């Protein structure tokens, strides 16, 4: 049996913009999907998906997930016409939108295949195979999610460039609030593309600001100026609202987190549902914001970046 792990992620700056080469900042979180791969008699593959999930997520993503597994197997060179495999997915990462669930599972499966079939895949190859798997979910992914799921840590990610690690003084507490809405990342990305083509001058201005913001945010993280990081997250959320990838549930949770003392808050990931993230340094503030989110009937995940 082969076993593999892939981390969940939180994009702190510039989801969507990253698709067009704008720098982004992403952190893996301490929740992961674990994949087990076992050989069985016959041919083909079967899946037992035991991950905890937002209601409706698995059903909604089933077709994309099947396509994704086919792609991962192909990219890893595992021919299931000659061998049958049983894939089991589990772990403590909730299968939900905005938290890197699809990328985490692609990475976990690639690692498990590598172990079971003695493929000796390097980290770079795992990442590349997961990227192929991600295409089933995103169409034209930037690669930020699979990169975070593979390498972990806090990363400066620019499409097509080598990653840079951002090392900060101490990990920082965050809260991720789940709207409970299953979102379609591919549709969200396509919507941005369409609107950008319709209004290039306006989008150019927004994209330029997103790019400048990423550099300032990297410096603020390195300086451990968390107030500044929070303010920049707030501004990043406004830019994401401007390109129309937020929604009223995300805006509500973002506002709620700020009212309860978060240093900053924004949607995270593809948007149009899924998760938001609030910067909440210290256990007390983290508890307070998470409680406020739960009181409103939403799920809240307490974790850390860096
Ligand atoms: C999704 O987690 C992040 C997006 O920027 C898409 C991508 O980068 O491929 C929305």
PDB file of C-alpha atoms and ligand atoms in Angstrom:
ATOM      1  CA  UNK A   1       0.000   0.000   0.000  1.00  0.00           C
ATOM      2  CA  UNK A   2       1.216   3.530  -0.806  1.00  0.00           C
ATOM      3  CA  UNK A   3       0.339   6.508   1.382  1.00  0.00           C
ATOM      4  CA  UNK A   4       0.639  10.207   0.559  1.00  0.00           C
ATOM      5  CA  UNK A   5      -0.262  13.560   2.047  1.00  0.00           C
ATOM      6  CA  UNK A   6      -1.202  16.954   0.583  1.00  0.00           C
ATOM      7  CA  UNK A   7      -1.720  20.138   2.613  1.00  0.00           C
ATOM      8  CA  UNK A   8      -4.620  22.537   2.439  1.00  0.00           C
ATOM      9  CA  UNK A   9      -3.804  26.151   1.660  1.00  0.00           C
ATOM     10  CA  UNK A  10      -4.888  29.702   2.219  1.00  0.00           C
ATOM     11  CA  UNK A  11      -4.197  32.423  -0.348  1.00  0.00           C
ATOM     12  CA  UNK A  12      -3.363  35.590   1.572  1.00  0.00           C
ATOM     13  CA  UNK A  13      -2.920  37.832  -1.458  1.00  0.00           C
ATOM     14  CA  UNK A  14      -3.948  37.859  -5.102  1.00  0.00           C
ATOM     15  CA  UNK A  15      -6.010  34.819  -6.020  1.00  0.00           C
ATOM     16  CA  UNK A  16      -7.342  35.348  -9.546  1.00  0.00           C
ATOM     17  CA  UNK A  17      -4.697  38.001 -10.306  1.00  0.00           C
ATOM     18  CA  UNK A  18      -2.144  35.196 -10.017  1.00  0.00           C
ATOM     19  CA  UNK A  19      -3.664  33.489 -13.068  1.00  0.00           C
ATOM     20  CA  UNK A  20      -2.287  36.411 -15.151  1.00  0.00           C
ATOM     21  CA  UNK A  21       1.215  36.391 -13.698  1.00  0.00           C
ATOM     22  CA  UNK A  22       0.656  38.810 -10.810  1.00  0.00           C
ATOM     23  CA  UNK A  23       2.607  37.680  -7.700  1.00  0.00           C
ATOM     24  CA  UNK A  24       0.623  36.005  -4.943  1.00  0.00           C
ATOM     25  CA  UNK A  25       1.280  35.015  -1.337  1.00  0.00           C
ATOM     26  CA  UNK A  26       0.005  31.652  -0.165  1.00  0.00           C
ATOM     27  CA  UNK A  27       0.433  29.559   2.948  1.00  0.00           C
ATOM     28  CA  UNK A  28      -0.126  25.877   3.519  1.00  0.00           C
ATOM     29  CA  UNK A  29      -2.226  25.114   6.587  1.00  0.00           C
ATOM     30  CA  UNK A  30      -1.807  22.320   9.121  1.00  0.00           C
ATOM     31  CA  UNK A  31      -4.734  20.325   7.725  1.00  0.00           C
ATOM     32  CA  UNK A  32      -4.119  17.686   5.104  1.00  0.00           C
ATOM     33  CA  UNK A  33      -5.688  15.075   2.882  1.00  0.00           C
ATOM     34  CA  UNK A  34      -4.201  11.599   3.130  1.00  0.00           C
ATOM     35  CA  UNK A  35      -4.436   9.223   0.172  1.00  0.00           C
ATOM     36  CA  UNK A  36      -3.957   5.456   0.307  1.00  0.00           C
ATOM     37  CA  UNK A  37      -3.412   3.465  -2.858  1.00  0.00           C
ATOM     38  CA  UNK A  38      -3.760  -0.324  -2.870  1.00  0.00           C
ATOM     39  CA  UNK A  39      -3.501  -2.735  -5.746  1.00  0.00           C
ATOM     40  CA  UNK A  40      -6.441  -5.039  -6.391  1.00  0.00           C
ATOM     41  CA  UNK A  41      -7.317  -7.726  -8.910  1.00  0.00           C
ATOM     42  CA  UNK A  42      -8.561  -6.675 -12.359  1.00  0.00           C
ATOM     43  CA  UNK A  43      -8.301  -3.292 -14.034  1.00  0.00           C
ATOM     44  CA  UNK A  44      -9.448   0.298 -13.491  1.00  0.00           C
ATOM     45  CA  UNK A  45      -9.637   2.325 -10.293  1.00  0.00           C
ATOM     46  CA  UNK A  46     -12.138   2.800  -7.487  1.00  0.00           C
ATOM     47  CA  UNK A  47     -12.409   5.596  -4.966  1.00  0.00           C
ATOM     48  CA  UNK A  48     -13.529   5.624  -1.356  1.00  0.00           C
ATOM     49  CA  UNK A  49     -13.751   9.304  -0.428  1.00  0.00           C
ATOM     50  CA  UNK A  50     -13.908   9.556   3.376  1.00  0.00           C
ATOM     51  CA  UNK A  51     -12.831  13.181   3.680  1.00  0.00           C
ATOM     52  CA  UNK A  52     -14.958  15.391   5.918  1.00  0.00           C
ATOM     53  CA  UNK A  53     -16.794  17.774   3.571  1.00  0.00           C
ATOM     54  CA  UNK A  54     -19.083  20.755   3.199  1.00  0.00           C
ATOM     55  CA  UNK A  55     -22.512  19.285   2.384  1.00  0.00           C
ATOM     56  CA  UNK A  56     -22.921  18.968  -1.378  1.00  0.00           C
ATOM     57  CA  UNK A  57     -19.223  19.483  -2.176  1.00  0.00           C
ATOM     58  CA  UNK A  58     -18.398  15.901  -3.099  1.00  0.00           C
ATOM     59  CA  UNK A  59     -21.520  15.430  -5.205  1.00  0.00           C
ATOM     60  CA  UNK A  60     -20.931  18.716  -7.032  1.00  0.00           C
ATOM     61  CA  UNK A  61     -17.269  17.890  -7.768  1.00  0.00           C
ATOM     62  CA  UNK A  62     -17.647  14.198  -8.555  1.00  0.00           C
ATOM     63  CA  UNK A  63     -17.282  14.485 -12.314  1.00  0.00           C
ATOM     64  CA  UNK A  64     -14.280  16.833 -12.043  1.00  0.00           C
ATOM     65  CA  UNK A  65     -12.756  14.521  -9.424  1.00  0.00           C
ATOM     66  CA  UNK A  66     -13.048  11.484 -11.737  1.00  0.00           C
ATOM     67  CA  UNK A  67     -11.442  13.421 -14.589  1.00  0.00           C
ATOM     68  CA  UNK A  68      -8.748  14.637 -12.187  1.00  0.00           C
ATOM     69  CA  UNK A  69      -7.844  11.131 -11.009  1.00  0.00           C
ATOM     70  CA  UNK A  70      -7.596   9.936 -14.627  1.00  0.00           C
ATOM     71  CA  UNK A  71      -5.253  12.836 -15.348  1.00  0.00           C
ATOM     72  CA  UNK A  72      -3.097  12.158 -12.272  1.00  0.00           C
ATOM     73  CA  UNK A  73      -2.786   8.478 -13.202  1.00  0.00           C
ATOM     74  CA  UNK A  74      -1.846   9.352 -16.780  1.00  0.00           C
ATOM     75  CA  UNK A  75       0.682  11.966 -15.697  1.00  0.00           C
ATOM     76  CA  UNK A  76       2.234   9.506 -13.232  1.00  0.00           C
ATOM     77  CA  UNK A  77       2.400   6.860 -15.972  1.00  0.00           C
ATOM     78  CA  UNK A  78       0.232   4.348 -14.080  1.00  0.00           C
ATOM     79  CA  UNK A  79      -1.694   2.300 -16.636  1.00  0.00           C
ATOM     80  CA  UNK A  80      -4.915   1.062 -15.034  1.00  0.00           C
ATOM     81  CA  UNK A  81      -5.788  -1.113 -18.022  1.00  0.00           C
ATOM     82  CA  UNK A  82      -3.197  -3.551 -16.646  1.00  0.00           C
ATOM     83  CA  UNK A  83      -3.625  -3.111 -12.928  1.00  0.00           C
ATOM     84  CA  UNK A  84      -6.510  -2.211 -10.655  1.00  0.00           C
ATOM     85  CA  UNK A  85      -6.105   0.241  -7.792  1.00  0.00           C
ATOM     86  CA  UNK A  86      -8.223   1.246  -4.844  1.00  0.00           C
ATOM     87  CA  UNK A  87      -7.843   4.853  -3.757  1.00  0.00           C
ATOM     88  CA  UNK A  88      -8.958   5.977  -0.309  1.00  0.00           C
ATOM     89  CA  UNK A  89      -9.042   9.646   0.664  1.00  0.00           C
ATOM     90  CA  UNK A  90      -9.170  10.753   4.289  1.00  0.00           C
ATOM     91  CA  UNK A  91      -7.465  13.222   6.640  1.00  0.00           C
ATOM     92  CA  UNK A  92      -8.522  16.320   8.556  1.00  0.00           C
ATOM     93  CA  UNK A  93      -8.772  18.797   5.665  1.00  0.00           C
ATOM     94  CA  UNK A  94     -12.429  19.557   5.006  1.00  0.00           C
ATOM     95  CA  UNK A  95     -13.337  19.151   1.354  1.00  0.00           C
ATOM     96  CA  UNK A  96     -14.667  22.662   0.712  1.00  0.00           C
ATOM     97  CA  UNK A  97     -14.098  25.533  -1.712  1.00  0.00           C
ATOM     98  CA  UNK A  98     -11.248  27.980  -1.191  1.00  0.00           C
ATOM     99  CA  UNK A  99      -9.101  25.808   1.042  1.00  0.00           C
ATOM    100  CA  UNK A 100      -7.146  23.884  -1.597  1.00  0.00           C
ATOM    101  CA  UNK A 101      -9.038  20.608  -1.197  1.00  0.00           C
ATOM    102  CA  UNK A 102      -8.689  19.555  -4.826  1.00  0.00           C
ATOM    103  CA  UNK A 103      -4.960  20.317  -4.957  1.00  0.00           C
ATOM    104  CA  UNK A 104      -4.344  18.567  -1.633  1.00  0.00           C
ATOM    105  CA  UNK A 105      -6.006  15.408  -2.929  1.00  0.00           C
ATOM    106  CA  UNK A 106      -4.062  15.506  -6.220  1.00  0.00           C
ATOM    107  CA  UNK A 107      -0.772  15.826  -4.333  1.00  0.00           C
ATOM    108  CA  UNK A 108      -1.752  13.105  -1.849  1.00  0.00           C
ATOM    109  CA  UNK A 109      -2.684  10.676  -4.641  1.00  0.00           C
ATOM    110  CA  UNK A 110       0.482  11.427  -6.621  1.00  0.00           C
ATOM    111  CA  UNK A 111       2.597  10.725  -3.523  1.00  0.00           C
ATOM    112  CA  UNK A 112       0.718   7.519  -2.749  1.00  0.00           C
ATOM    113  CA  UNK A 113       1.152   6.305  -6.336  1.00  0.00           C
ATOM    114  CA  UNK A 114       4.845   7.104  -6.184  1.00  0.00           C
ATOM    115  CA  UNK A 115       5.200   4.967  -3.066  1.00  0.00           C
ATOM    116  CA  UNK A 116       3.064   2.054  -4.255  1.00  0.00           C
ATOM    117  CA  UNK A 117       4.639   1.812  -7.710  1.00  0.00           C
ATOM    118  CA  UNK A 118       8.199   2.765  -6.683  1.00  0.00           C
ATOM    119  CA  UNK A 119       8.188   5.723  -9.044  1.00  0.00           C
ATOM    120  CA  UNK A 120      10.710   7.715  -6.954  1.00  0.00           C
ATOM    121  CA  UNK A 121       9.019  10.950  -7.970  1.00  0.00           C
ATOM    122  CA  UNK A 122      10.768  14.157  -6.963  1.00  0.00           C
ATOM    123  CA  UNK A 123       8.868  16.988  -5.260  1.00  0.00           C
ATOM    124  CA  UNK A 124       8.886  18.836  -8.563  1.00  0.00           C
ATOM    125  CA  UNK A 125       7.370  15.847 -10.360  1.00  0.00           C
ATOM    126  CA  UNK A 126       4.701  15.441  -7.664  1.00  0.00           C
ATOM    127  CA  UNK A 127       3.847  19.124  -8.084  1.00  0.00           C
ATOM    128  CA  UNK A 128       3.695  18.770 -11.869  1.00  0.00           C
ATOM    129  CA  UNK A 129       1.439  15.705 -11.708  1.00  0.00           C
ATOM    130  CA  UNK A 130      -0.862  17.479  -9.248  1.00  0.00           C
ATOM    131  CA  UNK A 131      -0.987  20.442 -11.623  1.00  0.00           C
ATOM    132  CA  UNK A 132      -2.225  18.104 -14.370  1.00  0.00           C
ATOM    133  CA  UNK A 133      -4.899  16.835 -11.954  1.00  0.00           C
ATOM    134  CA  UNK A 134      -5.892  20.403 -11.066  1.00  0.00           C
ATOM    135  CA  UNK A 135      -6.726  21.115 -14.711  1.00  0.00           C
ATOM    136  CA  UNK A 136      -9.894  19.039 -14.266  1.00  0.00           C
ATOM    137  CA  UNK A 137     -11.109  21.482 -11.616  1.00  0.00           C
ATOM    138  CA  UNK A 138      -9.800  24.818 -12.895  1.00  0.00           C
ATOM    139  CA  UNK A 139      -9.295  24.550 -16.647  1.00  0.00           C
ATOM    140  CA  UNK A 140      -6.203  26.770 -16.661  1.00  0.00           C
ATOM    141  CA  UNK A 141      -4.861  26.812 -13.106  1.00  0.00           C
ATOM    142  CA  UNK A 142      -2.037  29.131 -12.115  1.00  0.00           C
ATOM    143  CA  UNK A 143      -0.439  26.323 -10.111  1.00  0.00           C
ATOM    144  CA  UNK A 144      -0.548  28.187  -6.813  1.00  0.00           C
ATOM    145  CA  UNK A 145      -2.738  25.614  -5.038  1.00  0.00           C
ATOM    146  CA  UNK A 146      -0.790  22.483  -5.989  1.00  0.00           C
ATOM    147  CA  UNK A 147       2.482  24.272  -5.197  1.00  0.00           C
ATOM    148  CA  UNK A 148       1.332  25.104  -1.654  1.00  0.00           C
ATOM    149  CA  UNK A 149      -0.091  21.590  -1.234  1.00  0.00           C
ATOM    150  CA  UNK A 150       3.233  20.050  -2.300  1.00  0.00           C
ATOM    151  CA  UNK A 151       5.840  22.228  -0.610  1.00  0.00           C
ATOM    152  CA  UNK A 152       3.999  23.603   2.443  1.00  0.00           C
ATOM    153  CA  UNK A 153       5.060  26.768   4.281  1.00  0.00           C
ATOM    154  CA  UNK A 154       4.529  30.404   3.380  1.00  0.00           C
ATOM    155  CA  UNK A 155       5.327  31.103  -0.259  1.00  0.00           C
ATOM    156  CA  UNK A 156       5.733  33.906  -2.757  1.00  0.00           C
ATOM    157  CA  UNK A 157       4.291  32.417  -5.931  1.00  0.00           C
ATOM    158  CA  UNK A 158       4.506  33.811  -9.447  1.00  0.00           C
ATOM    159  CA  UNK A 159       3.137  31.699 -12.269  1.00  0.00           C
ATOM    160  CA  UNK A 160       5.899  29.905 -14.148  1.00  0.00           C
ATOM    161  CA  UNK A 161       8.679  31.124 -11.811  1.00  0.00           C
ATOM    162  CA  UNK A 162      10.529  29.249  -9.075  1.00  0.00           C
ATOM    163  CA  UNK A 163       8.873  29.640  -5.678  1.00  0.00           C
ATOM    164  CA  UNK A 164      10.398  31.753  -2.940  1.00  0.00           C
ATOM    165  CA  UNK A 165       9.881  30.946   0.720  1.00  0.00           C
ATOM    166  CA  UNK A 166       8.849  33.789   3.011  1.00  0.00           C
ATOM    167  CA  UNK A 167      10.136  33.172   6.492  1.00  0.00           C
ATOM    168  CA  UNK A 168       8.499  35.139   9.266  1.00  0.00           C
ATOM    169  CA  UNK A 169       9.449  35.566  12.906  1.00  0.00           C
ATOM    170  CA  UNK A 170       6.626  33.457  14.350  1.00  0.00           C
ATOM    171  CA  UNK A 171       3.581  31.701  12.897  1.00  0.00           C
ATOM    172  CA  UNK A 172       0.436  33.831  13.005  1.00  0.00           C
ATOM    173  CA  UNK A 173      -3.041  32.664  13.985  1.00  0.00           C
ATOM    174  CA  UNK A 174      -5.755  32.920  11.370  1.00  0.00           C
ATOM    175  CA  UNK A 175      -9.401  31.956  11.177  1.00  0.00           C
ATOM    176  CA  UNK A 176     -10.972  30.604   8.022  1.00  0.00           C
ATOM    177  CA  UNK A 177     -14.739  31.039   7.813  1.00  0.00           C
ATOM    178  CA  UNK A 178     -16.682  28.741   5.511  1.00  0.00           C
ATOM    179  CA  UNK A 179     -19.764  30.184   3.781  1.00  0.00           C
ATOM    180  CA  UNK A 180     -20.916  26.592   3.206  1.00  0.00           C
ATOM    181  CA  UNK A 181     -21.416  27.457  -0.467  1.00  0.00           C
ATOM    182  CA  UNK A 182     -19.779  25.093  -2.949  1.00  0.00           C
ATOM    183  CA  UNK A 183     -18.160  27.279  -5.610  1.00  0.00           C
ATOM    184  CA  UNK A 184     -17.090  26.607  -9.160  1.00  0.00           C
ATOM    185  CA  UNK A 185     -13.541  27.944  -9.540  1.00  0.00           C
ATOM    186  CA  UNK A 186     -13.484  27.388 -13.279  1.00  0.00           C
ATOM    187  CA  UNK A 187     -16.586  29.577 -13.708  1.00  0.00           C
ATOM    188  CA  UNK A 188     -15.159  32.246 -11.386  1.00  0.00           C
ATOM    189  CA  UNK A 189     -11.896  32.350 -13.372  1.00  0.00           C
ATOM    190  CA  UNK A 190     -13.812  32.460 -16.682  1.00  0.00           C
ATOM    191  CA  UNK A 191     -15.941  35.352 -15.383  1.00  0.00           C
ATOM    192  CA  UNK A 192     -12.836  37.426 -14.606  1.00  0.00           C
ATOM    193  CA  UNK A 193     -11.442  36.702 -18.081  1.00  0.00           C
ATOM    194  CA  UNK A 194     -14.644  37.855 -19.753  1.00  0.00           C
ATOM    195  CA  UNK A 195     -14.997  41.067 -17.742  1.00  0.00           C
ATOM    196  CA  UNK A 196     -11.313  41.859 -18.233  1.00  0.00           C
ATOM    197  CA  UNK A 197     -11.750  41.606 -21.995  1.00  0.00           C
ATOM    198  CA  UNK A 198     -14.809  43.854 -21.842  1.00  0.00           C
ATOM    199  CA  UNK A 199     -13.155  46.589 -19.780  1.00  0.00           C
ATOM    200  CA  UNK A 200      -9.378  46.295 -20.233  1.00  0.00           C
ATOM    201  CA  UNK A 201      -8.459  49.787 -18.988  1.00  0.00           C
ATOM    202  CA  UNK A 202     -10.275  49.405 -15.671  1.00  0.00           C
ATOM    203  CA  UNK A 203      -8.969  45.893 -15.137  1.00  0.00           C
ATOM    204  CA  UNK A 204      -5.432  47.029 -15.976  1.00  0.00           C
ATOM    205  CA  UNK A 205      -5.603  49.593 -13.149  1.00  0.00           C
ATOM    206  CA  UNK A 206      -6.898  47.030 -10.668  1.00  0.00           C
ATOM    207  CA  UNK A 207      -4.296  44.441 -11.684  1.00  0.00           C
ATOM    208  CA  UNK A 208      -1.500  47.004 -11.356  1.00  0.00           C
ATOM    209  CA  UNK A 209      -2.589  47.829  -7.816  1.00  0.00           C
ATOM    210  CA  UNK A 210      -2.787  44.114  -6.943  1.00  0.00           C
ATOM    211  CA  UNK A 211       0.788  43.701  -8.124  1.00  0.00           C
ATOM    212  CA  UNK A 212       2.086  46.637  -6.067  1.00  0.00           C
ATOM    213  CA  UNK A 213       0.148  45.393  -3.060  1.00  0.00           C
ATOM    214  CA  UNK A 214       1.849  41.983  -3.195  1.00  0.00           C
ATOM    215  CA  UNK A 215       5.323  43.525  -2.881  1.00  0.00           C
ATOM    216  CA  UNK A 216       4.241  45.754   0.018  1.00  0.00           C
ATOM    217  CA  UNK A 217       2.583  42.762   1.722  1.00  0.00           C
ATOM    218  CA  UNK A 218       5.728  40.641   1.392  1.00  0.00           C
ATOM    219  CA  UNK A 219       7.736  43.385   3.080  1.00  0.00           C
ATOM    220  CA  UNK A 220       5.127  43.766   5.839  1.00  0.00           C
ATOM    221  CA  UNK A 221       5.257  40.011   6.488  1.00  0.00           C
ATOM    222  CA  UNK A 222       9.054  40.030   6.612  1.00  0.00           C
ATOM    223  CA  UNK A 223       8.966  43.036   8.976  1.00  0.00           C
ATOM    224  CA  UNK A 224       6.313  41.194  11.004  1.00  0.00           C
ATOM    225  CA  UNK A 225       4.124  44.303  10.810  1.00  0.00           C
ATOM    226  CA  UNK A 226       0.861  42.422  11.244  1.00  0.00           C
ATOM    227  CA  UNK A 227      -1.308  45.545  11.405  1.00  0.00           C
ATOM    228  CA  UNK A 228      -0.031  46.466   7.961  1.00  0.00           C
ATOM    229  CA  UNK A 229      -0.565  42.917   6.677  1.00  0.00           C
ATOM    230  CA  UNK A 230      -4.171  43.082   7.910  1.00  0.00           C
ATOM    231  CA  UNK A 231      -4.832  46.432   6.214  1.00  0.00           C
ATOM    232  CA  UNK A 232      -3.395  45.081   2.973  1.00  0.00           C
ATOM    233  CA  UNK A 233      -5.669  42.033   3.208  1.00  0.00           C
ATOM    234  CA  UNK A 234      -8.618  44.413   3.567  1.00  0.00           C
ATOM    235  CA  UNK A 235      -7.524  46.272   0.456  1.00  0.00           C
ATOM    236  CA  UNK A 236      -6.967  43.014  -1.413  1.00  0.00           C
ATOM    237  CA  UNK A 237     -10.553  42.061  -0.603  1.00  0.00           C
ATOM    238  CA  UNK A 238     -11.758  45.330  -2.159  1.00  0.00           C
ATOM    239  CA  UNK A 239      -9.803  44.569  -5.325  1.00  0.00           C
ATOM    240  CA  UNK A 240     -11.383  41.106  -5.431  1.00  0.00           C
ATOM    241  CA  UNK A 241     -14.799  42.696  -4.975  1.00  0.00           C
ATOM    242  CA  UNK A 242     -13.969  45.032  -7.860  1.00  0.00           C
ATOM    243  CA  UNK A 243     -13.352  42.076 -10.169  1.00  0.00           C
ATOM    244  CA  UNK A 244     -16.610  40.554  -8.904  1.00  0.00           C
ATOM    245  CA  UNK A 245     -15.443  37.306  -7.341  1.00  0.00           C
ATOM    246  CA  UNK A 246     -16.751  37.932  -3.834  1.00  0.00           C
ATOM    247  CA  UNK A 247     -20.364  37.411  -2.774  1.00  0.00           C
ATOM    248  CA  UNK A 248     -22.624  38.640  -0.002  1.00  0.00           C
ATOM    249  CA  UNK A 249     -21.909  35.690   2.310  1.00  0.00           C
ATOM    250  CA  UNK A 250     -18.139  36.227   1.988  1.00  0.00           C
ATOM    251  CA  UNK A 251     -18.532  39.983   2.503  1.00  0.00           C
ATOM    252  CA  UNK A 252     -20.651  39.317   5.577  1.00  0.00           C
ATOM    253  CA  UNK A 253     -18.053  37.033   7.188  1.00  0.00           C
ATOM    254  CA  UNK A 254     -15.229  39.440   6.288  1.00  0.00           C
ATOM    255  CA  UNK A 255     -17.114  42.309   7.940  1.00  0.00           C
ATOM    256  CA  UNK A 256     -17.977  40.173  10.973  1.00  0.00           C
ATOM    257  CA  UNK A 257     -14.326  39.202  11.484  1.00  0.00           C
ATOM    258  CA  UNK A 258     -13.218  42.830  11.315  1.00  0.00           C
ATOM    259  CA  UNK A 259     -15.934  43.934  13.767  1.00  0.00           C
ATOM    260  CA  UNK A 260     -14.616  41.316  16.185  1.00  0.00           C
ATOM    261  CA  UNK A 261     -11.098  42.657  16.062  1.00  0.00           C
ATOM    262  CA  UNK A 262      -9.396  40.820  13.186  1.00  0.00           C
ATOM    263  CA  UNK A 263      -6.410  42.800  11.897  1.00  0.00           C
ATOM    264  CA  UNK A 264      -7.711  42.228   8.371  1.00  0.00           C
ATOM    265  CA  UNK A 265      -9.944  39.874   6.428  1.00  0.00           C
ATOM    266  CA  UNK A 266     -10.639  38.853   2.864  1.00  0.00           C
ATOM    267  CA  UNK A 267     -12.135  36.142   0.745  1.00  0.00           C
ATOM    268  CA  UNK A 268      -9.687  33.404  -0.169  1.00  0.00           C
ATOM    269  CA  UNK A 269      -9.420  31.104  -3.185  1.00  0.00           C
ATOM    270  CA  UNK A 270     -11.803  31.114  -6.121  1.00  0.00           C
ATOM    271  CA  UNK A 271     -14.566  33.053  -4.324  1.00  0.00           C
ATOM    272  CA  UNK A 272     -18.300  33.148  -5.168  1.00  0.00           C
ATOM    273  CA  UNK A 273     -18.710  31.083  -1.990  1.00  0.00           C
ATOM    274  CA  UNK A 274     -16.155  28.915  -0.229  1.00  0.00           C
ATOM    275  CA  UNK A 275     -13.913  30.385   2.455  1.00  0.00           C
ATOM    276  CA  UNK A 276     -12.664  33.681   3.806  1.00  0.00           C
ATOM    277  CA  UNK A 277      -9.607  34.300   5.973  1.00  0.00           C
ATOM    278  CA  UNK A 278      -9.102  36.634   8.925  1.00  0.00           C
ATOM    279  CA  UNK A 279      -5.745  37.595  10.410  1.00  0.00           C
ATOM    280  CA  UNK A 280      -6.124  37.100  14.168  1.00  0.00           C
ATOM    281  CA  UNK A 281      -2.752  37.164  15.964  1.00  0.00           C
ATOM    282  CA  UNK A 282      -2.873  35.508  19.391  1.00  0.00           C
ATOM    283  CA  UNK A 283      -5.047  32.707  20.699  1.00  0.00           C
ATOM    284  CA  UNK A 284      -7.589  35.035  22.342  1.00  0.00           C
ATOM    285  CA  UNK A 285      -8.360  37.062  19.244  1.00  0.00           C
ATOM    286  CA  UNK A 286      -8.471  33.880  17.164  1.00  0.00           C
ATOM    287  CA  UNK A 287     -11.002  32.344  19.584  1.00  0.00           C
ATOM    288  CA  UNK A 288     -13.104  35.488  19.611  1.00  0.00           C
ATOM    289  CA  UNK A 289     -13.350  35.726  15.818  1.00  0.00           C
ATOM    290  CA  UNK A 290     -14.002  32.000  15.409  1.00  0.00           C
ATOM    291  CA  UNK A 291     -16.757  32.161  18.036  1.00  0.00           C
ATOM    292  CA  UNK A 292     -18.401  35.114  16.304  1.00  0.00           C
ATOM    293  CA  UNK A 293     -18.424  33.204  13.001  1.00  0.00           C
ATOM    294  CA  UNK A 294     -19.848  30.070  14.610  1.00  0.00           C
ATOM    295  CA  UNK A 295     -22.509  32.074  16.441  1.00  0.00           C
ATOM    296  CA  UNK A 296     -23.825  33.110  13.027  1.00  0.00           C
ATOM    297  CA  UNK A 297     -24.110  29.457  12.041  1.00  0.00           C
ATOM    298  CA  UNK A 298     -20.955  29.128   9.904  1.00  0.00           C
ATOM    299  CA  UNK A 299     -18.012  26.786  10.336  1.00  0.00           C
ATOM    300  CA  UNK A 300     -14.736  28.314  11.450  1.00  0.00           C
ATOM    301  CA  UNK A 301     -11.303  26.760  11.207  1.00  0.00           C
ATOM    302  CA  UNK A 302      -8.527  27.966  13.492  1.00  0.00           C
ATOM    303  CA  UNK A 303      -5.068  27.472  12.077  1.00  0.00           C
ATOM    304  CA  UNK A 304      -1.790  29.330  11.484  1.00  0.00           C
ATOM    305  CA  UNK A 305       0.311  30.683   8.641  1.00  0.00           C
ATOM    306  CA  UNK A 306       4.079  30.617   8.408  1.00  0.00           C
TER     307      UNK A 306
HETATM  308  C1  LIG B   1      -7.966  29.182  -6.574  1.00  0.00           C
HETATM  309  O1  LIG B   1      -7.592  28.648  -5.315  1.00  0.00           O
HETATM  310  C2  LIG B   1      -7.022  30.265  -6.979  1.00  0.00           C
HETATM  311  C3  LIG B   1      -7.359  30.966  -8.299  1.00  0.00           C
HETATM  312  O2  LIG B   1      -6.447  32.055  -8.392  1.00  0.00           O
HETATM  313  C4  LIG B   1      -7.205  30.054  -9.482  1.00  0.00           C
HETATM  314  C5  LIG B   1      -5.770  29.705  -9.806  1.00  0.00           C
HETATM  315  O3  LIG B   1      -4.859  30.365  -9.341  1.00  0.00           O
HETATM  316  O4  LIG B   1      -5.590  28.770 -10.605  1.00  0.00           O
HETATM  317  C6  LIG B   1      -8.768  31.542  -8.290  1.00  0.00           C
END
